Amino acid sequence: GDQLIEHAREQDRSSPVPPWDTLIARSRQWESQPLTHDAEAPLTLDDDPVYAHAFQWTCRVERWGRRLLASQKVPESAVIRMTLNVSLVPVKIAYGFSASVDDDAVGIETALVGYRQAAIFCMRALESLGVCYGKRIGTANEVHEFLDEGRELLADIESLIAEMESELRFRRGQEQA
């Protein structure tokens, strides 16, 4: 086994093609370059606190909803609606984030589409959680906690939307000047 690994390393050293790790590092250099429009913006989706919050909230709420549906004690449409909508929130945040990396008006407009859709899906999930709370589906404390956390997330998404809309207005004003 060790001789095989050493032989492979020798082949890598003598090959005109660089080793895989070097090729991967070269192909991902763009990730380490800072954004020009906002030095404090996260460089990757893994560094985005809004996405991290959405992903954690979604995992918890979706797992709770799936447990309720699997128990077959709650064939409630609100649980189904909540489970479907909550799962789309981080997807749309990721879409918005990836488009916002482009430092142009089209990228910002595309990012706004993703963030607006994330807000819509988050609101729908919150509405369905409110119905669950009203119908006493699940424990009140648990549902209340999901609602509070979801409202905080929605506020974060709405802040991103406001920042991007402001940036877009600024850029459009610059183009007209």
XYZ file of C-alpha atoms in Angstrom:
177
model
C 0.000 0.000 0.000
C 2.714 2.511 0.965
C 4.773 1.623 -2.111
C 1.752 2.281 -4.324
C 1.225 5.714 -2.754
C 4.906 6.577 -3.133
C 4.816 5.459 -6.773
C 1.797 7.726 -7.383
C 3.622 10.667 -5.791
C 6.634 10.025 -8.054
C 4.327 10.004 -11.056
C 2.836 13.331 -9.925
C 6.283 14.914 -9.569
C 7.413 13.762 -13.010
C 4.128 14.507 -14.794
C 3.807 17.687 -16.911
C 0.298 18.111 -15.452
C 0.288 19.555 -11.909
C -1.210 17.422 -9.088
C -4.962 17.651 -8.450
C -4.659 19.763 -5.338
C -2.708 22.387 -7.287
C -5.276 22.385 -10.099
C -8.148 22.696 -7.636
C -6.408 25.537 -5.799
C -5.898 27.378 -9.098
C -9.489 26.863 -10.199
C -10.825 28.216 -6.893
C -8.610 31.317 -6.672
C -11.606 33.522 -7.404
C -13.106 32.537 -4.035
C -10.257 34.141 -2.131
C -10.406 37.459 -3.976
C -12.299 40.132 -2.067
C -15.462 41.663 -3.434
C -15.012 45.170 -4.726
C -18.357 46.596 -3.654
C -18.380 45.613 0.026
C -15.278 44.530 1.898
C -17.354 43.198 4.811
C -19.595 40.954 2.688
C -19.164 37.209 3.157
C -16.953 35.682 0.480
C -18.698 32.317 0.354
C -22.133 31.033 1.208
C -20.612 29.169 4.158
C -19.662 32.553 5.660
C -23.104 34.125 5.181
C -24.841 34.450 8.569
C -28.314 34.829 7.010
C -27.916 31.586 5.078
C -26.568 29.807 8.165
C -29.542 31.023 10.223
C -32.003 29.992 7.495
C -30.427 26.578 7.081
C -30.475 25.802 10.818
C -34.040 27.051 11.245
C -35.208 25.108 8.205
C -33.613 21.877 9.401
C -35.314 22.125 12.772
C -38.747 23.138 11.463
C -38.745 20.667 8.589
C -37.674 17.798 10.865
C -40.502 18.705 13.258
C -43.027 18.831 10.413
C -41.896 15.523 8.952
C -42.189 13.863 12.377
C -45.769 15.136 12.677
C -46.650 13.912 9.195
C -44.978 10.534 9.748
C -46.951 9.977 12.939
C -50.141 10.125 10.831
C -51.849 11.734 13.766
C -51.816 15.112 12.029
C -52.967 15.074 8.407
C -53.038 18.856 8.587
C -52.552 20.864 5.393
C -50.826 23.618 7.405
C -48.039 21.194 8.354
C -47.601 20.139 4.729
C -47.597 23.759 3.542
C -45.142 24.758 6.264
C -42.791 21.865 5.474
C -42.746 22.645 1.756
C -42.277 26.390 2.136
C -39.655 26.275 4.877
C -37.438 24.013 2.770
C -37.279 26.639 0.006
C -36.053 29.503 2.207
C -32.325 28.594 2.279
C -32.457 27.585 -1.399
C -33.629 31.045 -2.408
C -31.134 32.730 -0.078
C -28.363 30.732 -1.750
C -29.678 31.836 -5.152
C -29.682 35.475 -4.050
C -26.235 35.194 -2.518
C -24.689 33.650 -5.625
C -26.151 36.356 -7.846
C -25.034 39.136 -5.483
C -21.392 38.157 -5.972
C -21.563 39.725 -9.437
C -20.693 43.367 -8.961
C -23.171 44.812 -11.462
C -26.790 45.947 -11.641
C -27.959 42.725 -13.309
C -26.402 40.658 -10.514
C -28.120 42.798 -7.898
C -31.482 42.534 -9.682
C -31.112 38.763 -9.901
C -30.122 38.580 -6.231
C -33.214 40.586 -5.332
C -35.387 37.983 -7.052
C -33.873 35.252 -4.881
C -34.107 37.214 -1.635
C -37.691 38.314 -2.350
C -38.663 34.710 -3.014
C -36.936 33.669 0.221
C -39.013 36.272 2.072
C -42.233 34.995 0.468
C -41.493 31.371 1.381
C -40.499 32.407 4.896
C -43.778 34.359 5.342
C -45.791 31.373 4.089
C -43.982 29.065 6.506
C -44.649 31.515 9.349
C -48.344 31.716 8.411
C -48.578 27.927 8.496
C -46.744 27.780 11.824
C -49.286 30.305 13.127
C -52.112 28.004 12.037
C -50.365 25.095 13.801
C -50.085 27.219 16.943
C -53.761 28.176 16.746
C -54.865 24.560 16.246
C -52.548 23.374 19.041
C -50.506 21.178 16.730
C -47.260 20.381 18.519
C -46.221 21.903 21.811
C -46.917 25.592 22.199
C -43.365 26.381 23.343
C -41.812 24.622 20.369
C -44.051 26.284 17.783
C -43.632 29.657 19.500
C -39.837 29.250 19.344
C -40.025 28.400 15.609
C -42.190 31.485 15.033
C -39.810 33.801 16.896
C -36.766 32.459 15.091
C -38.542 32.665 11.719
C -39.544 36.286 12.340
C -35.916 37.154 13.096
C -34.854 35.452 9.888
C -37.509 37.298 7.893
C -36.240 40.601 9.322
C -32.690 39.679 8.228
C -33.898 38.829 4.717
C -35.870 42.077 4.512
C -32.743 44.001 5.572
C -30.783 42.373 2.742
C -33.526 43.319 0.301
C -33.501 46.938 1.508
C -29.692 47.141 1.197
C -29.750 45.725 -2.315
C -32.585 47.994 -3.427
C -30.623 50.976 -2.104
C -27.485 49.832 -3.942
C -29.474 49.358 -7.143
C -30.988 52.857 -6.890
C -27.502 54.264 -6.317
C -26.096 52.492 -9.370
C -28.982 53.561 -11.571
C -28.450 57.145 -10.393
C -24.747 56.859 -11.297
C -25.626 55.590 -14.791
C -27.946 58.538 -15.427
C -25.450 61.126 -14.194
